[in-house]
PDB file of C-alpha atoms in Angstrom:
ATOM      1  CA  MET A1015      23.218  53.951  48.495  1.00 50.00           C
ATOM      2  CA  LYS A1016      20.145  55.494  46.809  1.00 47.00           C
ATOM      3  CA  LYS A1017      21.810  55.126  43.482  1.00 48.00           C
ATOM      4  CA  ILE A1018      22.568  51.394  44.215  1.00 48.00           C
ATOM      5  CA  LEU A1019      19.043  50.792  45.380  1.00 44.00           C
ATOM      6  CA  ILE A1020      17.562  52.407  42.105  1.00 44.00           C
ATOM      7  CA  SER A1021      19.941  50.201  40.019  1.00 51.00           C
ATOM      8  CA  ILE A1022      18.811  47.185  41.820  1.00 48.00           C
ATOM      9  CA  ILE A1023      15.088  47.957  41.421  1.00 47.00           C
ATOM     10  CA  GLY A1024      15.869  48.774  37.631  1.00 49.00           C
ATOM     11  CA  ILE A1025      17.470  45.334  37.267  1.00 46.00           C
ATOM     12  CA  ILE A1026      14.670  43.490  38.848  1.00 49.00           C
ATOM     13  CA  GLY A1027      12.127  45.445  36.594  1.00 53.00           C
ATOM     14  CA  ALA A1028      14.040  44.430  33.478  1.00 51.00           C
ATOM     15  CA  LEU A1029      14.206  40.809  34.508  1.00 48.00           C
ATOM     16  CA  ALA A1030      10.492  40.796  35.125  1.00 54.00           C
ATOM     17  CA  MET A1031       9.820  42.311  31.700  1.00 52.00           C
ATOM     18  CA  ALA A1032      12.200  39.778  30.179  1.00 51.00           C
ATOM     19  CA  SER A1033      10.304  36.955  31.792  1.00 51.00           C
ATOM     20  CA  CYS A1034       6.942  38.384  30.506  1.00 51.00           C
ATOM     21  CA  VAL A1035       8.312  38.611  26.942  1.00 45.00           C
ATOM     22  CA  LYS A1036       9.604  35.033  27.142  1.00 45.00           C
ATOM     23  CA  GLU A1037       6.314  33.630  28.370  1.00 48.00           C
ATOM     24  CA  ASN A1038       4.363  35.517  25.644  1.00 48.00           C
ATOM     25  CA  ILE A1039       6.651  34.175  22.712  1.00 61.00           C
ATOM     26  CA  GLU A1040       4.402  31.879  20.509  1.00 68.00           C
ATOM     27  CA  VAL A1041       6.239  28.687  19.354  1.00 72.00           C
ATOM     28  CA  ARG A1042       5.918  28.576  15.521  1.00 83.00           C
ATOM     29  CA  GLN A1043       4.886  25.332  13.893  1.00 86.00           C
ATOM     30  CA  GLU A1044       3.277  25.534  10.617  1.00 92.00           C
ATOM     31  CA  ARG A1045       0.473  23.097   9.847  1.00 94.00           C
ATOM     32  CA  ASP A1046      -2.112  22.404   7.319  1.00 94.00           C
ATOM     33  CA  VAL A1047      -4.865  20.465   9.120  1.00 95.00           C
ATOM     34  CA  PHE A1048      -7.516  18.764   6.809  1.00 94.00           C
ATOM     35  CA  TYR A1049     -10.696  17.823   8.449  1.00 94.00           C
ATOM     36  CA  THR A1050     -14.179  16.618   7.670  1.00 92.00           C
ATOM     37  CA  LEU A1051     -17.471  17.049   9.557  1.00 92.00           C
ATOM     38  CA  SER A1052     -20.497  14.820   9.413  1.00 85.00           C
ATOM     39  CA  GLU A1053     -23.660  14.253  11.422  1.00 75.00           C
ATOM     40  CA  GLY A1054     -23.433  11.813  14.225  1.00 54.00           C
ATOM     41  CA  THR A1055     -21.414   8.748  13.201  1.00 50.00           C
ATOM     42  CA  ALA A1056     -22.162   9.132   9.535  1.00 50.00           C
ATOM     43  CA  VAL A1057     -19.311   9.538   6.956  1.00 56.00           C
ATOM     44  CA  ALA A1058     -18.686  12.919   5.549  1.00 55.00           C
ATOM     45  CA  GLY A1059     -19.081  13.483   1.698  1.00 63.00           C
ATOM     46  CA  PHE A1060     -16.119  13.324  -0.468  1.00 73.00           C
ATOM     47  CA  ASN A1061     -14.739  16.859   0.554  1.00 76.00           C
ATOM     48  CA  GLY A1062     -13.360  18.666   3.538  1.00 86.00           C
ATOM     49  CA  THR A1063     -11.653  21.751   4.667  1.00 91.00           C
ATOM     50  CA  THR A1064      -7.949  22.745   5.296  1.00 93.00           C
ATOM     51  CA  ALA A1065      -7.129  25.040   8.106  1.00 95.00           C
ATOM     52  CA  HIS A1066      -3.664  26.460   8.346  1.00 95.00           C
ATOM     53  CA  THR A1067      -2.137  27.157  11.712  1.00 96.00           C
ATOM     54  CA  ALA A1068       1.143  28.804  12.244  1.00 95.00           C
ATOM     55  CA  THR A1069       1.755  28.476  15.963  1.00 95.00           C
ATOM     56  CA  GLU A1070       1.004  25.981  18.757  1.00 94.00           C
ATOM     57  CA  ILE A1071      -1.423  28.391  20.186  1.00 96.00           C
ATOM     58  CA  GLU A1072      -3.437  28.507  16.936  1.00 96.00           C
ATOM     59  CA  PHE A1073      -3.324  24.703  16.728  1.00 97.00           C
ATOM     60  CA  ASP A1074      -4.753  24.296  20.324  1.00 97.00           C
ATOM     61  CA  ALA A1075      -7.522  26.764  19.472  1.00 97.00           C
ATOM     62  CA  LEU A1076      -8.431  24.617  16.384  1.00 98.00           C
ATOM     63  CA  LEU A1077      -8.550  21.554  18.529  1.00 98.00           C
ATOM     64  CA  ASP A1078     -10.825  23.525  20.880  1.00 97.00           C
ATOM     65  CA  ARG A1079     -13.135  24.104  17.870  1.00 97.00           C
ATOM     66  CA  PHE A1080     -13.049  20.496  16.959  1.00 98.00           C
ATOM     67  CA  CYS A1081     -14.418  19.695  20.647  1.00 98.00           C
ATOM     68  CA  GLY A1082     -17.095  22.185  20.040  1.00 97.00           C
ATOM     69  CA  TYR A1083     -18.104  20.753  16.785  1.00 96.00           C
ATOM     70  CA  ALA A1084     -18.368  17.344  18.356  1.00 97.00           C
ATOM     71  CA  GLN A1085     -20.421  18.614  21.201  1.00 96.00           C
ATOM     72  CA  ASN A1086     -22.880  20.068  18.535  1.00 95.00           C
ATOM     73  CA  GLY A1087     -23.390  16.739  17.070  1.00 93.00           C
ATOM     74  CA  SER A1088     -20.681  16.326  14.383  1.00 92.00           C
ATOM     75  CA  GLN A1089     -18.209  13.457  13.904  1.00 91.00           C
ATOM     76  CA  VAL A1090     -14.803  15.181  13.386  1.00 95.00           C
ATOM     77  CA  THR A1091     -12.148  13.608  11.433  1.00 94.00           C
ATOM     78  CA  PHE A1092      -8.697  15.200  10.940  1.00 95.00           C
ATOM     79  CA  CYS A1093      -5.138  14.803  10.022  1.00 94.00           C
ATOM     80  CA  SER A1094      -2.088  17.162   9.770  1.00 92.00           C
ATOM     81  CA  SER A1095       0.518  17.879   7.329  1.00 82.00           C
ATOM     82  CA  ASN A1096       2.950  18.377  10.139  1.00 71.00           C
ATOM     83  CA  HIS A1097       3.889  14.561   9.878  1.00 59.00           C
ATOM     84  CA  PRO A1098       2.787  13.809   6.162  1.00 47.00           C
ATOM     85  CA  ALA A1099       3.771  10.193   5.813  1.00 47.00           C
ATOM     86  CA  THR A1100       3.882   7.303   8.130  1.00 45.00           C
ATOM     87  CA  GLN A1101       4.271   3.517   7.837  1.00 41.00           C
ATOM     88  CA  ALA A1102       1.966   1.023   9.554  1.00 42.00           C
ATOM     89  CA  LYS A1103       4.106   0.259  12.495  1.00 45.00           C
ATOM     90  CA  GLY A1104       1.522   1.013  15.148  1.00 45.00           C
ATOM     91  CA  ASN A1105       1.556   3.545  17.928  1.00 46.00           C
ATOM     92  CA  ASN A1106       5.121   4.309  19.042  1.00 52.00           C
ATOM     93  CA  ASN A1107       4.650   6.958  21.803  1.00 59.00           C
ATOM     94  CA  GLY A1108       2.878   4.672  24.335  1.00 74.00           C
ATOM     95  CA  THR A1109      -0.393   6.689  24.227  1.00 81.00           C
ATOM     96  CA  PRO A1110      -3.477   4.544  23.613  1.00 89.00           C
ATOM     97  CA  THR A1111      -5.155   5.083  20.219  1.00 91.00           C
ATOM     98  CA  SER A1112      -8.548   5.377  21.708  1.00 92.00           C
ATOM     99  CA  ILE A1113      -9.897   7.576  24.523  1.00 96.00           C
ATOM    100  CA  SER A1114     -13.196   8.197  26.336  1.00 97.00           C
ATOM    101  CA  THR A1115     -13.229  11.152  28.600  1.00 98.00           C
ATOM    102  CA  THR A1116     -15.373  13.994  29.997  1.00 98.00           C
ATOM    103  CA  ASP A1117     -12.378  16.288  30.340  1.00 98.00           C
ATOM    104  CA  ARG A1118     -12.001  18.603  27.309  1.00 97.00           C
ATOM    105  CA  ASP A1119      -8.247  19.382  28.085  1.00 97.00           C
ATOM    106  CA  LYS A1120      -7.438  15.643  28.425  1.00 98.00           C
ATOM    107  CA  LEU A1121      -9.007  15.131  25.034  1.00 98.00           C
ATOM    108  CA  LYS A1122      -7.069  17.855  23.495  1.00 98.00           C
ATOM    109  CA  THR A1123      -3.737  16.509  24.930  1.00 97.00           C
ATOM    110  CA  TRP A1124      -4.643  13.076  23.526  1.00 97.00           C
ATOM    111  CA  MET A1125      -5.261  14.661  20.095  1.00 97.00           C
ATOM    112  CA  LYS A1126      -1.897  16.487  20.078  1.00 96.00           C
ATOM    113  CA  GLU A1127      -0.255  13.060  20.842  1.00 95.00           C
ATOM    114  CA  MET A1128      -2.009  11.347  18.024  1.00 95.00           C
ATOM    115  CA  GLU A1129      -1.174  14.352  15.623  1.00 94.00           C
ATOM    116  CA  LYS A1130       2.411  14.214  16.736  1.00 92.00           C
ATOM    117  CA  ALA A1131       2.379  10.506  15.801  1.00 92.00           C
ATOM    118  CA  GLY A1132       1.149  11.132  12.350  1.00 91.00           C
ATOM    119  CA  LYS A1133      -2.407   9.563  12.960  1.00 93.00           C
ATOM    120  CA  THR A1134      -5.883  10.235  11.613  1.00 94.00           C
ATOM    121  CA  VAL A1135      -7.964  11.385  14.437  1.00 96.00           C
ATOM    122  CA  GLN A1136     -11.647  10.894  14.761  1.00 94.00           C
ATOM    123  CA  ILE A1137     -13.862  12.176  17.587  1.00 96.00           C
ATOM    124  CA  THR A1138     -17.526  12.196  18.681  1.00 95.00           C
ATOM    125  CA  TYR A1139     -19.513  13.474  21.778  1.00 97.00           C
ATOM    126  CA  ASP A1140     -22.179  11.591  23.732  1.00 96.00           C
ATOM    127  CA  ASP A1141     -24.451  14.235  25.002  1.00 95.00           C
ATOM    128  CA  GLY A1142     -26.232  11.922  27.336  1.00 95.00           C
ATOM    129  CA  THR A1143     -23.179  11.149  29.361  1.00 97.00           C
ATOM    130  CA  GLY A1144     -21.031  14.385  28.532  1.00 97.00           C
ATOM    131  CA  THR A1145     -18.363  12.143  27.181  1.00 98.00           C
ATOM    132  CA  TRP A1146     -16.015  12.617  24.249  1.00 97.00           C
ATOM    133  CA  HIS A1147     -14.832   9.500  22.389  1.00 96.00           C
ATOM    134  CA  GLY A1148     -11.660   9.495  20.243  1.00 95.00           C
ATOM    135  CA  ARG A1149     -10.162   6.871  17.823  1.00 92.00           C
ATOM    136  CA  ALA A1150      -6.854   7.341  15.867  1.00 92.00           C
ATOM    137  CA  TYR A1151      -5.185   5.162  13.315  1.00 90.00           C
ATOM    138  CA  ILE A1152      -2.208   5.455  10.922  1.00 89.00           C
ATOM    139  CA  ASN A1153      -2.635   7.913   8.063  1.00 91.00           C
ATOM    140  CA  LEU A1154      -2.118   6.378   4.629  1.00 91.00           C
ATOM    141  CA  SER A1155      -0.857   9.349   2.838  1.00 83.00           C
ATOM    142  CA  GLN A1156       1.753   8.561   0.005  1.00 70.00           C
ATOM    143  CA  ASP A1157       5.227   9.908  -0.244  1.00 61.00           C
ATOM    144  CA  ASN A1158       5.443   9.855  -4.117  1.00 57.00           C
ATOM    145  CA  MET A1159       2.166  11.005  -5.709  1.00 59.00           C
ATOM    146  CA  GLN A1160       1.811   9.716  -9.142  1.00 73.00           C
ATOM    147  CA  ALA A1161      -0.250  10.969 -11.946  1.00 81.00           C
ATOM    148  CA  VAL A1162      -3.897  11.305 -11.316  1.00 88.00           C
ATOM    149  CA  GLN A1163      -5.776   8.542 -13.135  1.00 92.00           C
ATOM    150  CA  THR A1164      -9.764   7.881 -13.530  1.00 94.00           C
ATOM    151  CA  TYR A1165     -11.040   4.718 -11.754  1.00 95.00           C
ATOM    152  CA  SER A1166     -14.425   3.180 -11.790  1.00 96.00           C
ATOM    153  CA  GLY A1167     -16.252   0.533  -9.817  1.00 97.00           C
ATOM    154  CA  SER A1168     -18.778  -0.145  -7.178  1.00 97.00           C
ATOM    155  CA  LEU A1169     -19.084   0.895  -3.479  1.00 96.00           C
ATOM    156  CA  VAL A1170     -18.230  -1.887  -1.055  1.00 97.00           C
ATOM    157  CA  TYR A1171     -17.513  -1.877   2.754  1.00 96.00           C
ATOM    158  CA  VAL A1172     -14.580  -3.922   3.838  1.00 96.00           C
ATOM    159  CA  GLU A1173     -12.717  -4.771   7.064  1.00 95.00           C
ATOM    160  CA  PRO A1174      -9.971  -2.108   7.670  1.00 94.00           C
ATOM    161  CA  PRO A1175      -6.454  -3.271   7.441  1.00 95.00           C
ATOM    162  CA  VAL A1176      -4.630  -4.017  10.574  1.00 93.00           C
ATOM    163  CA  LEU A1177      -2.875  -0.713  11.274  1.00 88.00           C
ATOM    164  CA  GLU A1178      -2.978  -0.564  15.149  1.00 84.00           C
ATOM    165  CA  GLU A1179      -3.111  -2.898  18.049  1.00 83.00           C
ATOM    166  CA  PRO A1180      -5.848  -3.579  19.007  1.00 83.00           C
ATOM    167  CA  PRO A1181      -7.269  -3.552  15.420  1.00 87.00           C
ATOM    168  CA  LEU A1182      -9.504  -0.761  14.452  1.00 85.00           C
ATOM    169  CA  GLY A1183     -12.603  -2.980  13.706  1.00 88.00           C
ATOM    170  CA  GLY A1184     -15.663  -1.647  11.954  1.00 91.00           C
ATOM    171  CA  VAL A1185     -15.627  -1.139   8.147  1.00 94.00           C
ATOM    172  CA  VAL A1186     -14.123   1.240   5.732  1.00 94.00           C
ATOM    173  CA  TRP A1187     -15.401   2.447   2.367  1.00 95.00           C
ATOM    174  CA  ALA A1188     -13.783   0.898  -0.660  1.00 97.00           C
ATOM    175  CA  MET A1189     -14.228   0.642  -4.603  1.00 97.00           C
ATOM    176  CA  GLN A1190     -14.451  -2.839  -5.954  1.00 97.00           C
ATOM    177  CA  VAL A1191     -12.891  -2.404  -9.504  1.00 95.00           C
ATOM    178  CA  ASP A1192     -13.043  -5.944 -10.560  1.00 91.00           C
ATOM    179  CA  ALA A1193     -13.321  -9.507  -8.905  1.00 87.00           C
ATOM    180  CA  ASP A1194      -9.579  -9.220  -7.767  1.00 89.00           C
ATOM    181  CA  SER A1195      -9.151  -5.540  -7.033  1.00 93.00           C
ATOM    182  CA  THR A1196     -10.565  -3.452  -4.231  1.00 96.00           C
ATOM    183  CA  LEU A1197      -9.217   0.011  -3.368  1.00 97.00           C
ATOM    184  CA  ILE A1198      -9.806   1.481   0.052  1.00 96.00           C
ATOM    185  CA  ILE A1199     -10.912   5.016  -0.411  1.00 95.00           C
ATOM    186  CA  THR A1200      -8.734   7.780   1.371  1.00 93.00           C
ATOM    187  CA  LEU A1201      -8.971  11.562   1.642  1.00 91.00           C
ATOM    188  CA  HIS A1202      -5.636  12.924   2.385  1.00 90.00           C
ATOM    189  CA  GLY A1203      -4.600   9.545   3.726  1.00 91.00           C
ATOM    190  CA  MET A1204      -7.798   9.400   5.970  1.00 92.00           C
ATOM    191  CA  MET A1205      -9.926   6.146   5.510  1.00 92.00           C
ATOM    192  CA  MET A1206     -13.616   6.647   5.532  1.00 90.00           C
ATOM    193  CA  TRP A1207     -14.240   4.582   8.655  1.00 88.00           C
ATOM    194  CA  ASN A1208     -17.570   3.619  10.584  1.00 86.00           C
ATOM    195  CA  ASP A1209     -17.956   1.456  13.443  1.00 85.00           C
ATOM    196  CA  SER A1210     -20.778  -0.429  11.808  1.00 89.00           C
ATOM    197  CA  ILE A1211     -22.928  -0.379   8.571  1.00 91.00           C
ATOM    198  CA  SER A1212     -25.945   1.739   9.022  1.00 88.00           C
ATOM    199  CA  ASP A1213     -29.209   1.500   7.088  1.00 90.00           C
ATOM    200  CA  ASP A1214     -28.473   4.516   5.024  1.00 86.00           C
ATOM    201  CA  MET A1215     -25.026   2.895   3.961  1.00 90.00           C
ATOM    202  CA  ARG A1216     -26.929  -0.125   2.870  1.00 93.00           C
ATOM    203  CA  LEU A1217     -29.005   1.940   0.543  1.00 93.00           C
ATOM    204  CA  ILE A1218     -25.978   3.126  -1.350  1.00 93.00           C
ATOM    205  CA  GLU A1219     -23.943  -0.168  -1.248  1.00 95.00           C
ATOM    206  CA  GLY A1220     -23.084  -1.339  -4.605  1.00 95.00           C
ATOM    207  CA  ALA A1221     -23.569   2.101  -6.212  1.00 95.00           C
ATOM    208  CA  THR A1222     -21.435   2.789  -9.258  1.00 96.00           C
ATOM    209  CA  MET A1223     -18.551   5.254  -8.665  1.00 94.00           C
ATOM    210  CA  ILE A1224     -16.263   7.055 -10.846  1.00 94.00           C
ATOM    211  CA  PHE A1225     -13.221   8.896  -9.191  1.00 93.00           C
ATOM    212  CA  GLU A1226     -10.021  10.625 -10.059  1.00 92.00           C
ATOM    213  CA  GLY A1227      -7.141   9.778  -7.776  1.00 92.00           C
ATOM    214  CA  VAL A1228      -3.858   7.936  -7.326  1.00 92.00           C
ATOM    215  CA  ALA A1229      -3.706   4.166  -6.435  1.00 92.00           C
ATOM    216  CA  GLY A1230      -1.307   3.091  -3.820  1.00 91.00           C
ATOM    217  CA  THR A1231      -0.060  -0.134  -2.297  1.00 92.00           C
ATOM    218  CA  HIS A1232       0.530  -0.637   1.517  1.00 93.00           C
ATOM    219  CA  THR A1233       1.269  -3.456   4.035  1.00 93.00           C
ATOM    220  CA  ASP A1234      -0.486  -3.809   7.383  1.00 93.00           C
ATOM    221  CA  LEU A1235       0.903  -5.101  10.710  1.00 92.00           C
ATOM    222  CA  GLN A1236       0.194  -8.618   9.766  1.00 93.00           C
ATOM    223  CA  GLY A1237       2.133  -8.531   6.507  1.00 94.00           C
ATOM    224  CA  ASN A1238      -0.939  -8.292   4.236  1.00 94.00           C
ATOM    225  CA  THR A1239      -0.876  -6.149   1.201  1.00 95.00           C
ATOM    226  CA  PHE A1240      -3.766  -3.823   0.508  1.00 96.00           C
ATOM    227  CA  MET A1241      -4.492  -0.991  -2.113  1.00 95.00           C
ATOM    228  CA  THR A1242      -5.829   2.434  -1.575  1.00 95.00           C
ATOM    229  CA  LEU A1243      -7.286   5.161  -3.832  1.00 95.00           C
ATOM    230  CA  SER A1244      -6.314   8.624  -2.779  1.00 92.00           C
ATOM    231  CA  LEU A1245      -9.007  10.891  -4.134  1.00 89.00           C
ATOM    232  CA  ASN A1246      -8.472  14.103  -6.050  1.00 72.00           C
ATOM    233  CA  ILE A1247     -10.990  16.116  -4.177  1.00 71.00           C
ATOM    234  CA  GLU A1248     -12.220  19.638  -3.864  1.00 62.00           C
ATOM    235  CA  GLU A1249     -12.026  21.425  -0.637  1.00 64.00           C
ATOM    236  CA  GLU A1250     -14.681  23.762   0.907  1.00 58.00           C
TER     237      GLU A1250
END
């Protein structure tokens, strides 16, 4: 009887240990997450940082850092290589492409859904109300990268293509090459988006720009064709 009791206790202990091991197993999911930081709602410069995460736990920690950056006054924009190329077909998973919440975990859950859908994600924080605001849209990364070329033109602000319903609104940065060609500037498929044109943006409107990059052609949800210029950028 004593031997049976010891055996049962041993089995229970082994099962408990196996359960602990199972709970501690990290789910591996390699990602390269490119992000930019800018003050307030300004657009960041033409550079950014790539963070590599190997597991879901590491990705969750990175999103937590993004929440902190936003709380400290930065506008955070990021995209993930986990879902490198998408087409402008709108949001397919039913999750709204915008959010306003005071719940940090709710924001992180939303960011994960947007990343899973292959979106570009942008978040800010309103210190007065303690509210995070998030906006996501189709990432315009290209499947087949052609040879890098040099393009020159002037800086203009244009309405963003209709990539989501409801439309994104605001303006995106673009290069006007000539009277008939305007290229929307992208970094890792991320458009440089603002909800409005600030006084600082007005000061540099029309400035001459010379960039190295790859031009691409896309079609929005309304069937309109537009062009992008994916910049060949240096990372911090």
